[in-house]
Coordinates of C-alpha atoms in Angstrom, one line a residue:
Chain A
M109 CA -19.4 -57.2 -6.8
S110 CA -22.8 -57.7 -5.8
P111 CA -25.3 -55.0 -3.9
E112 CA -25.2 -56.7 -1.5
K113 CA -21.7 -56.7 -0.7
W114 CA -21.5 -52.9 -1.3
E115 CA -23.1 -52.7 1.8
R116 CA -20.6 -54.3 4.0
V117 CA -18.2 -53.0 2.5
K118 CA -19.7 -48.6 3.1
A119 CA -20.3 -50.0 6.5
L120 CA -17.4 -51.9 7.3
F121 CA -14.9 -48.8 5.8
H122 CA -16.8 -46.7 8.3
L123 CA -16.6 -48.3 11.1
V124 CA -12.4 -49.1 10.0
E125 CA -12.5 -45.0 10.3
E126 CA -13.7 -44.2 13.5
A127 CA -11.3 -46.4 14.7
S128 CA -8.4 -46.5 16.7
T129 CA -5.8 -47.4 14.3
A130 CA -4.9 -50.2 16.8
E131 CA -8.4 -51.7 16.9
R132 CA -8.3 -50.8 12.6
D133 CA -6.8 -54.9 11.3
R134 CA -9.5 -56.6 14.0
I135 CA -12.5 -54.6 12.9
L136 CA -11.8 -55.3 9.1
E137 CA -10.9 -59.0 10.0
D138 CA -13.7 -59.6 12.0
G139 CA -16.7 -56.9 9.9
C140 CA -15.4 -59.0 6.3
K141 CA -16.3 -62.4 7.7
G142 CA -13.9 -64.3 5.9
D143 CA -14.5 -62.6 2.8
D144 CA -12.1 -61.8 0.8
D145 CA -13.5 -59.5 -2.0
V146 CA -15.0 -57.4 0.8
R147 CA -11.4 -57.0 3.0
R148 CA -9.8 -56.1 -0.4
E149 CA -12.4 -53.6 -1.6
V150 CA -12.2 -51.6 2.5
L151 CA -8.8 -52.0 1.9
R152 CA -8.4 -50.5 -1.6
L153 CA -10.6 -47.4 -0.4
Q154 CA -8.7 -46.6 2.8
L155 CA -6.0 -46.5 1.1
A156 CA -7.0 -44.4 -1.3
A157 CA -8.8 -42.2 1.2
A158 CA -5.8 -41.8 4.4
P159 CA -3.2 -40.1 3.2
S160 CA -4.9 -37.5 0.5
D161 CA -6.7 -34.1 1.0
F162 CA -8.4 -34.7 -2.1
L163 CA -11.5 -33.2 -2.3
E164 CA -11.2 -32.4 0.9
D165 CA -14.4 -30.4 2.4
R166 CA -13.4 -27.1 3.9
S167 CA -16.8 -25.4 2.3
D168 CA -18.3 -24.8 5.5
L169 CA -15.0 -23.5 7.3
R170 CA -15.4 -21.1 4.2
L171 CA -16.3 -16.8 4.4
A172 CA -19.4 -15.8 3.3
V173 CA -19.7 -13.2 0.7
G174 CA -20.4 -9.8 2.7
A175 CA -18.8 -11.0 5.8
R176 CA -16.7 -8.5 7.7
L177 CA -13.9 -9.5 9.8
L178 CA -12.8 -6.9 12.4
D179 CA -15.3 -4.3 11.2
R180 CA -12.7 -3.4 8.3
F181 CA -12.6 -6.1 5.7
E182 CA -15.2 -6.6 4.0
I183 CA -15.7 -10.5 1.9
V184 CA -15.7 -9.4 -1.9
R185 CA -15.2 -13.2 -3.7
L186 CA -13.4 -16.1 -3.3
L187 CA -10.5 -15.9 -5.8
G188 CA -9.1 -19.4 -5.0
S189 CA -8.2 -22.2 -2.1
G190 CA -5.0 -24.0 -1.6
G191 CA -3.3 -26.1 0.8
M192 CA -2.7 -22.9 3.3
G193 CA -6.6 -22.0 3.2
E194 CA -8.7 -20.2 0.8
V195 CA -7.8 -16.6 -0.9
Y196 CA -10.5 -13.6 -1.4
E197 CA -10.9 -10.7 -2.9
A198 CA -12.1 -8.1 0.0
R199 CA -12.6 -4.4 0.3
D200 CA -10.6 -2.6 3.1
W201 CA -13.5 -0.4 4.7
R202 CA -10.2 1.9 6.7
L203 CA -8.2 2.9 3.8
G204 CA -11.0 4.0 1.2
S205 CA -13.0 0.6 1.2
R206 CA -9.7 0.1 -1.2
H207 CA -9.6 -4.0 -3.1
I208 CA -7.0 -6.3 -1.3
A209 CA -6.3 -10.1 -1.5
L210 CA -7.3 -11.6 2.4
K211 CA -5.6 -14.8 2.7
T212 CA -6.9 -17.0 5.4
I213 CA -4.6 -19.7 7.6
R214 CA -5.1 -23.2 7.8
P215 CA -7.5 -23.3 11.6
D216 CA -5.1 -26.2 12.2
L217 CA -2.3 -24.3 11.7
A218 CA -3.5 -21.2 13.3
R219 CA -3.4 -22.3 16.7
D220 CA -0.1 -23.4 16.4
S221 CA 1.7 -20.9 18.2
R222 CA 5.2 -21.9 17.1
F223 CA 3.7 -21.9 13.4
V224 CA 2.1 -18.5 13.9
Q225 CA 5.7 -17.1 15.0
R226 CA 7.4 -18.6 12.3
L227 CA 5.0 -16.9 9.9
T228 CA 5.0 -13.7 11.5
K229 CA 9.0 -13.6 11.1
E230 CA 8.6 -14.7 7.6
V231 CA 5.9 -11.6 6.8
V232 CA 8.2 -9.4 8.7
L233 CA 11.3 -10.2 6.1
A234 CA 9.3 -10.6 3.2
R235 CA 8.0 -6.6 3.4
E236 CA 11.4 -6.2 3.3
V237 CA 11.1 -7.6 -0.1
V238 CA 9.7 -4.0 -2.3
H239 CA 9.9 -5.0 -5.8
P240 CA 7.7 -5.0 -9.1
N241 CA 7.5 -8.1 -9.7
V242 CA 6.9 -9.2 -6.2
C243 CA 3.5 -9.5 -4.7
P244 CA 3.7 -7.1 -1.4
I245 CA 1.9 -8.3 2.0
Y246 CA 0.8 -6.0 4.1
D247 CA -0.5 -7.4 6.9
L248 CA -1.2 -10.4 9.5
F249 CA -4.4 -10.3 11.3
E250 CA -6.1 -12.4 14.0
A251 CA -9.9 -11.8 14.1
E252 CA -13.0 -14.0 15.3
E253 CA -15.6 -15.4 12.5
Q254 CA -18.8 -17.2 13.9
G255 CA -16.9 -17.7 17.4
R256 CA -13.8 -19.1 15.7
P257 CA -10.1 -17.7 15.8
L258 CA -9.3 -17.1 12.3
R259 CA -6.2 -15.9 11.6
F260 CA -5.5 -13.8 7.9
L261 CA -3.0 -12.3 6.0
T262 CA -3.6 -8.8 3.6
M263 CA -1.5 -8.4 0.3
R264 CA -1.8 -6.5 -2.9
L265 CA -5.1 -7.4 -5.4
I266 CA -3.3 -8.3 -8.7
R267 CA -6.0 -8.6 -11.3
G268 CA -4.5 -11.4 -13.7
E269 CA -4.9 -14.7 -14.5
T270 CA -1.9 -17.5 -12.6
L271 CA 0.8 -18.3 -14.9
D272 CA -0.9 -22.1 -14.7
A273 CA -4.2 -21.3 -16.3
L274 CA -2.5 -18.9 -18.9
L275 CA -0.3 -22.2 -19.8
R276 CA -3.7 -24.1 -19.7
R277 CA -5.7 -21.7 -21.7
R278 CA -2.9 -20.9 -24.2
G279 CA -0.8 -23.8 -24.5
P280 CA 3.4 -23.6 -24.5
L281 CA 4.6 -20.0 -25.0
S282 CA 6.7 -19.4 -28.2
A283 CA 10.3 -18.1 -26.9
V284 CA 9.5 -14.6 -27.8
E285 CA 6.6 -14.6 -25.7
A286 CA 8.3 -16.6 -22.9
L287 CA 11.4 -14.6 -22.5
P288 CA 9.2 -11.1 -21.0
L289 CA 7.5 -13.1 -18.7
A290 CA 10.6 -15.5 -17.6
R291 CA 12.8 -12.5 -17.5
Q292 CA 10.1 -11.0 -15.0
V293 CA 9.8 -13.7 -12.7
C294 CA 13.3 -14.2 -12.3
A295 CA 13.7 -10.4 -11.1
G296 CA 11.6 -11.5 -8.5
I297 CA 12.9 -14.3 -7.8
D298 CA 16.4 -12.2 -7.4
A299 CA 14.7 -9.9 -5.7
A300 CA 13.5 -11.7 -2.9
H301 CA 16.8 -14.0 -2.4
K302 CA 18.4 -10.5 -2.3
A303 CA 16.2 -9.6 0.7
G304 CA 16.3 -13.6 2.4
V305 CA 13.9 -14.6 1.9
I306 CA 13.0 -18.3 0.2
H307 CA 10.0 -18.9 -1.6
G308 CA 10.5 -23.1 -1.2
D309 CA 7.1 -23.7 -4.1
L310 CA 7.1 -22.0 -6.6
K311 CA 4.9 -23.1 -9.6
P312 CA 2.9 -21.1 -12.5
S313 CA 0.1 -20.8 -9.8
N314 CA 1.9 -18.8 -7.8
V315 CA 2.5 -16.7 -10.7
I316 CA 0.2 -14.0 -11.6
V317 CA 0.1 -12.2 -14.8
A318 CA -1.2 -9.2 -15.3
D319 CA -2.6 -8.0 -18.6
N320 CA -2.1 -4.0 -18.9
D321 CA -3.3 -3.0 -22.8
G322 CA -1.4 -6.0 -24.4
V323 CA 1.8 -5.9 -21.9
E324 CA 1.9 -8.2 -19.6
S325 CA 3.2 -8.3 -16.1
A326 CA 3.9 -11.0 -13.6
T327 CA 3.9 -11.2 -9.8
L328 CA 4.8 -13.7 -7.7
T329 CA 2.8 -14.2 -4.4
D330 CA 3.7 -16.3 -1.4
F331 CA 6.8 -15.6 -1.0
G332 CA 8.4 -17.0 2.6
L333 CA 4.8 -18.2 3.2
A334 CA 4.8 -21.3 1.8
R335 CA 8.1 -22.5 3.8
T336 CA 6.6 -21.6 6.5
F337 CA 3.6 -23.1 5.9
E338 CA 5.5 -26.4 4.9
E339 CA 7.2 -26.1 8.2
G340 CA 4.4 -25.9 10.4
A341 CA 2.7 -29.3 8.5
S342 CA 5.5 -31.1 9.5
A343 CA 6.6 -30.0 12.9
G344 CA 3.8 -32.0 14.2
H345 CA 4.2 -36.1 14.8
S346 CA 3.5 -36.8 10.7
S347 CA 4.8 -35.1 8.1
L348 CA 3.9 -34.3 5.2
V349 CA 5.4 -32.4 2.5
L350 CA 3.4 -30.0 1.3
A351 CA 5.5 -28.1 -1.4
T352 CA 4.0 -29.3 -5.0
P353 CA 6.3 -32.2 -5.7
A354 CA 7.1 -31.5 -9.6
Y355 CA 8.2 -28.2 -9.3
A356 CA 10.1 -29.2 -5.9
A357 CA 13.5 -29.1 -5.9
P358 CA 15.4 -32.7 -4.8
E359 CA 16.3 -31.3 -1.3
V360 CA 13.1 -30.1 -0.4
L361 CA 12.0 -33.6 -1.4
N362 CA 14.8 -35.0 0.7
R363 CA 13.7 -32.6 3.7
T364 CA 17.4 -31.1 3.1
P365 CA 17.8 -28.1 4.9
V366 CA 17.0 -25.5 1.5
T367 CA 18.9 -22.7 0.0
T368 CA 17.8 -19.9 -2.8
A369 CA 19.2 -23.1 -5.4
A370 CA 15.5 -24.8 -4.3
D371 CA 14.0 -22.1 -6.0
L372 CA 16.1 -21.9 -8.7
F373 CA 15.4 -25.7 -9.7
S374 CA 11.5 -25.0 -9.2
L375 CA 12.7 -22.0 -12.2
G376 CA 13.4 -24.8 -14.1
V377 CA 10.6 -26.5 -13.9
I378 CA 8.3 -23.2 -14.7
L379 CA 10.6 -22.3 -17.7
Y380 CA 10.1 -25.5 -18.7
R381 CA 6.7 -25.6 -18.7
M382 CA 6.3 -22.4 -20.4
R383 CA 7.7 -23.7 -23.4
M384 CA 6.7 -26.7 -23.8
G385 CA 3.0 -26.4 -21.9
G386 CA 3.8 -30.2 -19.6
L387 CA 7.0 -31.0 -17.0
P388 CA 9.7 -32.1 -17.8
G389 CA 9.9 -35.7 -18.0
L390 CA 12.5 -38.8 -19.1
G391 CA 12.5 -38.6 -22.5
A392 CA 10.5 -35.3 -22.9
A393 CA 10.6 -33.4 -25.7
M394 CA 13.3 -29.8 -25.0
P395 CA 12.7 -26.4 -26.2
A396 CA 14.1 -25.8 -29.5
E397 CA 17.0 -22.6 -29.0
L398 CA 19.4 -23.3 -27.1
G399 CA 19.8 -21.0 -24.5
W400 CA 16.5 -22.4 -22.9
R401 CA 17.7 -25.5 -23.0
R402 CA 20.8 -25.0 -21.4
A403 CA 19.0 -22.7 -18.7
I404 CA 16.8 -24.9 -18.3
T405 CA 18.8 -27.7 -17.7
A406 CA 20.8 -25.5 -15.2
C407 CA 18.3 -24.8 -13.2
L408 CA 17.3 -28.6 -13.1
D409 CA 20.9 -30.1 -11.8
Q410 CA 19.7 -32.4 -9.3
R411 CA 22.7 -31.3 -7.1
A412 CA 21.9 -27.5 -6.1
E413 CA 25.6 -26.6 -6.0
N414 CA 25.6 -26.2 -9.9
R415 CA 22.5 -24.8 -10.8
P416 CA 23.0 -20.9 -11.7
A417 CA 23.3 -18.7 -8.0
R418 CA 21.2 -16.0 -9.6
A419 CA 17.8 -15.8 -11.7
S420 CA 18.9 -13.3 -14.0
A421 CA 22.1 -15.5 -15.1
A422 CA 18.4 -17.8 -16.5
I423 CA 18.1 -15.1 -18.3
Q424 CA 21.6 -14.5 -19.3
T425 CA 21.6 -18.3 -21.0
I426 CA 18.5 -17.6 -22.8
E427 CA 19.7 -14.5 -24.3
G428 CA 23.0 -16.0 -24.7
T429 CA 24.6 -13.1 -23.1
G430 CA 25.9 -14.9 -19.5
R431 CA 29.2 -17.2 -19.8
R432 CA 29.1 -20.7 -20.9
P433 CA 29.1 -23.4 -17.9
P434 CA 32.9 -23.5 -18.2
S435 CA 35.3 -26.4 -18.2
K436 CA 32.8 -28.9 -19.3
W437 CA 32.2 -27.2 -22.7
L438 CA 35.6 -26.1 -23.7
W439 CA 36.8 -30.3 -22.7
A440 CA 34.7 -30.2 -26.7
A441 CA 37.0 -29.0 -29.5
A442 CA 33.7 -28.2 -31.4
P443 CA 30.9 -28.3 -29.6
V444 CA 28.8 -27.1 -31.8
A445 CA 28.3 -29.8 -34.0
L446 CA 26.5 -31.5 -30.8
L447 CA 24.7 -28.6 -29.4
A448 CA 22.9 -28.4 -33.1
A449 CA 21.8 -31.6 -32.7
G450 CA 20.3 -31.3 -29.3
W451 CA 21.5 -32.1 -25.8
L452 CA 23.5 -35.5 -27.0
L453 CA 26.7 -35.9 -24.5
P454 CA 26.8 -33.7 -22.1
G455 CA 23.1 -32.6 -22.0
R456 CA 22.0 -36.8 -21.9
A457 CA 23.7 -37.2 -18.5
A458 CA 22.3 -33.9 -17.7
V459 CA 18.9 -35.0 -18.3
S460 CA 19.6 -38.2 -16.3
R461 CA 20.7 -37.2 -13.3
W462 CA 17.9 -34.4 -12.9
L463 CA 14.7 -36.4 -14.1
S464 CA 15.6 -39.4 -10.7
P465 CA 14.0 -36.7 -8.6
V466 CA 11.1 -36.1 -10.6
P467 CA 8.0 -38.2 -8.9
K468 CA 6.3 -39.9 -11.4
T469 CA 3.1 -40.9 -9.8
R470 CA 0.5 -38.6 -8.6
H471 CA 0.6 -40.2 -5.1
A472 CA 3.8 -38.7 -5.0
A473 CA 2.1 -35.4 -3.7
V474 CA 2.1 -36.8 0.0
L475 CA 5.2 -38.2 1.3
P476 CA 4.9 -38.7 4.7
F477 CA 8.6 -38.8 6.9
D478 CA 9.4 -40.0 10.0
T479 CA 11.6 -37.4 11.2
P480 CA 10.3 -35.2 13.2
S481 CA 11.3 -32.1 12.5
R482 CA 13.6 -30.0 10.4
P483 CA 16.5 -28.6 12.1
Chain B
M56 CA -39.4 -20.9 -25.4
P57 CA -40.5 -20.5 -21.8
E58 CA -42.4 -17.9 -20.5
S59 CA -41.5 -14.9 -19.5
P60 CA -39.1 -15.2 -16.5
M61 CA -42.2 -12.6 -14.2
A62 CA -44.9 -15.8 -15.7
Q63 CA -42.5 -18.1 -14.5
A64 CA -41.5 -17.4 -10.7
G65 CA -45.1 -18.3 -9.5
E66 CA -44.8 -22.0 -10.8
I67 CA -41.1 -22.5 -10.0
T68 CA -42.2 -21.4 -6.7
Q69 CA -45.3 -23.6 -6.0
L70 CA -43.0 -26.7 -7.9
L71 CA -40.1 -25.9 -5.0
A72 CA -42.9 -26.1 -2.1
A73 CA -43.6 -28.8 -3.3
L74 CA -40.3 -30.5 -3.8
R75 CA -40.0 -29.3 0.2
E76 CA -42.7 -31.4 0.4
G77 CA -41.5 -34.5 -1.3
R78 CA -43.8 -35.0 -4.0
P79 CA -42.3 -36.7 -7.0
E80 CA -43.7 -35.4 -10.1
A81 CA -41.7 -31.9 -8.8
P82 CA -38.1 -33.0 -10.1
D83 CA -39.2 -33.7 -13.4
R84 CA -41.3 -30.6 -13.8
L85 CA -38.7 -28.6 -12.7
V86 CA -35.5 -29.8 -14.3
P87 CA -36.9 -28.1 -18.0
L88 CA -37.2 -24.5 -15.8
V89 CA -34.1 -24.6 -14.8
Y90 CA -31.7 -26.1 -17.7
E91 CA -32.5 -23.7 -20.7
E92 CA -31.6 -20.3 -17.1
L93 CA -28.9 -22.0 -16.3
R94 CA -27.2 -22.9 -18.8
Q95 CA -27.5 -19.2 -20.5
I96 CA -26.2 -17.9 -17.3
A97 CA -23.8 -20.2 -17.6
R98 CA -22.3 -19.5 -21.0
A99 CA -22.4 -15.6 -20.1
Y100 CA -20.5 -16.4 -17.3
L101 CA -17.8 -19.3 -18.8
R102 CA -17.5 -17.3 -21.6
S103 CA -16.6 -14.2 -20.8
E104 CA -14.0 -16.3 -18.8
R105 CA -12.4 -13.7 -16.6
P106 CA -9.1 -14.5 -15.5
D107 CA -9.5 -13.1 -12.4
H108 CA -12.7 -14.5 -11.2
T109 CA -12.6 -18.3 -10.0
L110 CA -16.2 -19.8 -11.4
Q111 CA -18.2 -20.5 -8.3
P112 CA -21.2 -22.7 -9.0
T113 CA -22.9 -21.1 -6.0
E114 CA -22.0 -17.7 -7.1
L115 CA -24.2 -19.3 -10.3
L116 CA -26.9 -21.0 -9.3
H117 CA -27.4 -18.6 -6.7
E118 CA -28.0 -16.6 -9.7
T119 CA -30.0 -18.5 -11.6
Y120 CA -32.4 -19.4 -8.8
C121 CA -32.5 -14.9 -7.7
R122 CA -33.8 -14.4 -12.1
L123 CA -36.2 -17.1 -11.7
V124 CA -37.8 -16.8 -8.1
G125 CA -37.3 -12.9 -7.9
Q126 CA -35.5 -11.5 -5.5
R127 CA -38.3 -10.7 -3.2
D128 CA -38.3 -13.7 -1.1
I129 CA -35.3 -16.0 -0.9
D130 CA -36.3 -19.1 1.8
W131 CA -32.7 -20.7 2.5
R132 CA -35.0 -24.3 2.3
D133 CA -36.5 -23.8 -0.7
R134 CA -33.2 -21.9 -2.1
T135 CA -31.5 -25.5 -0.8
H136 CA -33.7 -27.1 -2.5
F137 CA -33.8 -25.6 -5.7
F138 CA -29.5 -26.3 -5.8
G139 CA -30.6 -29.8 -5.2
V140 CA -32.3 -30.3 -8.4
A141 CA -30.2 -27.6 -10.5
A142 CA -26.3 -29.7 -8.6
H143 CA -26.9 -32.3 -11.9
L144 CA -27.9 -29.6 -14.8
M145 CA -24.3 -28.0 -13.0
R146 CA -22.1 -31.0 -13.6
L147 CA -23.6 -31.2 -17.1
I148 CA -23.1 -27.4 -18.3
L149 CA -19.7 -27.7 -17.1
V150 CA -18.6 -30.9 -17.7
D151 CA -20.0 -29.7 -21.1
H152 CA -17.6 -26.6 -21.1
G153 CA -14.9 -28.8 -20.5
R154 CA -15.2 -31.1 -23.2
K155 CA -15.4 -28.0 -25.5
H156 CA -12.1 -26.6 -23.9
R157 CA -10.1 -29.7 -24.2
S158 CA -11.1 -29.9 -27.9
E159 CA -10.8 -26.1 -28.9
K160 CA -7.5 -25.7 -26.8
H161 CA -5.6 -28.7 -27.3
G162 CA -6.4 -30.6 -30.3
G163 CA -8.6 -32.9 -28.6
G164 CA -6.0 -34.2 -26.5
R165 CA -5.7 -35.0 -22.9
T166 CA -3.6 -32.9 -20.6
P167 CA -2.4 -35.1 -17.2
V168 CA -4.7 -35.0 -14.1
A169 CA -3.0 -34.2 -11.0
L170 CA -5.2 -35.6 -8.0
D171 CA -4.2 -33.5 -5.6
K172 CA -5.5 -30.7 -7.9
I173 CA -9.2 -31.3 -8.1
Q174 CA -10.9 -30.1 -4.9
I175 CA -14.1 -28.7 -4.4
G176 CA -13.6 -24.9 -6.3
S177 CA -11.1 -25.8 -9.0
W178 CA -13.1 -25.1 -11.9
D179 CA -10.9 -23.8 -14.3
N180 CA -9.7 -27.6 -14.4
F181 CA -11.0 -28.8 -17.0
E182 CA -9.1 -32.3 -17.2
G183 CA -10.3 -32.5 -13.3
V184 CA -13.9 -31.7 -14.3
L185 CA -13.7 -34.0 -16.7
A186 CA -12.2 -36.9 -14.8
I187 CA -14.6 -36.8 -11.6
D188 CA -17.2 -36.9 -13.9
E189 CA -16.1 -40.4 -15.9
A190 CA -15.7 -41.7 -12.4
L191 CA -18.6 -40.7 -11.0
E192 CA -20.3 -42.8 -14.4
K193 CA -18.8 -46.0 -13.1
L194 CA -19.8 -45.1 -9.5
G195 CA -23.5 -44.9 -10.9
Q196 CA -23.3 -48.4 -11.9
I197 CA -22.5 -49.3 -8.3
D198 CA -24.2 -47.1 -6.0
A199 CA -26.2 -44.0 -7.4
R200 CA -26.7 -42.4 -3.9
L201 CA -23.2 -41.7 -3.9
V202 CA -23.6 -40.2 -6.9
R203 CA -26.0 -37.6 -5.5
V204 CA -24.4 -37.1 -2.7
V205 CA -20.8 -35.8 -5.0
E206 CA -22.7 -33.4 -7.5
L207 CA -24.5 -32.1 -4.0
R208 CA -21.2 -31.4 -2.8
F209 CA -19.1 -31.2 -5.8
F210 CA -20.9 -29.9 -8.0
A211 CA -22.9 -27.6 -6.6
E212 CA -20.7 -26.5 -3.6
L213 CA -23.6 -27.4 -1.2
S214 CA -22.6 -27.8 2.5
L215 CA -23.3 -30.7 4.6
D216 CA -26.3 -29.8 6.5
E217 CA -27.9 -28.7 3.0
S218 CA -27.0 -31.8 1.4
A219 CA -29.0 -33.4 4.5
E220 CA -31.6 -31.0 3.6
V221 CA -32.2 -31.9 -0.1
L222 CA -31.6 -35.4 0.3
G223 CA -34.0 -36.0 3.5
V224 CA -31.1 -38.0 5.7
S225 CA -28.9 -36.8 8.6
R226 CA -25.8 -35.1 8.2
E227 CA -24.6 -37.7 10.2
T228 CA -25.4 -39.9 6.8
V229 CA -23.9 -37.8 4.4
K230 CA -20.8 -37.4 6.2
R231 CA -20.3 -40.8 5.8
D232 CA -21.6 -41.2 1.7
W233 CA -19.3 -38.1 1.1
N234 CA -16.9 -39.9 2.8
I235 CA -16.9 -43.3 1.4
A236 CA -17.7 -41.9 -2.4
R237 CA -14.0 -39.9 -1.9
A238 CA -12.2 -42.4 -1.4
W239 CA -14.1 -44.2 -4.4
L240 CA -13.0 -41.9 -6.6
A241 CA -9.4 -41.2 -5.3
S242 CA -8.6 -44.9 -6.2
A243 CA -11.0 -45.0 -9.6
L244 CA -8.4 -41.6 -10.4
T245 CA -5.4 -43.3 -9.6
L246 CA -5.7 -46.5 -11.2
E247 CA -6.8 -45.2 -14.5
P248 CA -3.3 -45.4 -16.5
R249 CA -1.8 -41.3 -16.3
R250 CA -0.3 -40.2 -19.9
E251 CA 3.0 -38.7 -18.6
P252 CA 3.8 -35.4 -20.8

């Protein structure tokens, strides 16, 4: 494309961006003056730009290091950012300058009173979950920062790295390395479920692994929050699924009511990633150990009712101490050979069933739906 | 070998003043001074791989700036221009680090990049940084100014206002350029064939 044409593309792209939806087509038609290259390029850029919060500019909203909120919390550093807002390390000067994690809530959500109500309810619930493998939420606050209202949550600061970072750093884990972490992740999930809290967006970046003198502990964060955020974001006119598609159960992506089984599906993807490094996909390799394969396949069953009821059942399967799934296995008189050969007959069927919902393109990260809100 | 930091401080302050006045020779003389210092500090940061700490270019650049200029008088405009010069260097350093990481940890293989995971500040996403860098190479053949804007915004984490100050254009212009650069990058990265794990 010639430099002149590119300049026209840029100018037109901007005009179209600024225009209302109704006017866009007309502006594009008028602006490209019959030049198909220009029209195509503007359209292509628009398609790429519109649905994504790719590289979204949040830096102007960030809290500065040293900023003090409510004359109590001092921002120490930014730990990370995600769909809900940013997470900072902060010092709580009212409680002996103890270091905590402070999670800000995106301003567009914080302004929505129905969302805040739901979030409050979920925080109250999540605070009931007291378990070593679940990160405790302390409180929900409202402050004003540079003239803008700001809502944020405080929670325990866990020094460690996310399971996602750990897996990127170390690559796939052996069965021996993975089991203690898996066991803790499962214990956390079961504890939250027992208290009636569903996560809704479990994934390796929500698991923090801390190393205490060679002993690794895993803690789940954001229990109850992800779901609230997702509902909050979808309450408006155009709804987006905020859950991470690769880890989300089919019912989450289909927006049918979500139960604890959705977290079990995500657990299956996490277990798979721990062992194999990548995400499960068609024809993807499985762990060599029978227990792991069975646990993962069971968790990833597309039908929510077929997944294990509790995460601890997955651990028992991994360790080979659980009861075998009944009928299916008793049917085969000599299942041993089949099992040894991997996941031949029953396995294959199960695999294709749970593979279909996993989106294959990264565009699936954003799925628009017409449904105005969830019942 | 560069001179001692104290001796450099005066020179750098002068060069920054020249930069602010728009004298064309300033960046060329500033770059080698900054690069060595920045690389050393970055290496220390990246080597320690502090797991509880997301690497933040602004923090790194700030430390470099303080070390080179001395803590005494930090003028935000000088600091901003300094960041402007260092943005491209920051890109080189992060990309270099990403490449090393790729060859060490993954045996040279690539892991897939999820577009929605590439965000300002996601520096531990090495593949994302490398993918952005490769796409920027291509964008540079079409529009060098957009590359500059992305370097400032993405690799140096400058705000719109700061980027406008560095480029000597309005905030509105930066915003337009940024929007189109994001769109261009998003489409470039999506078109690239993605290897399923």
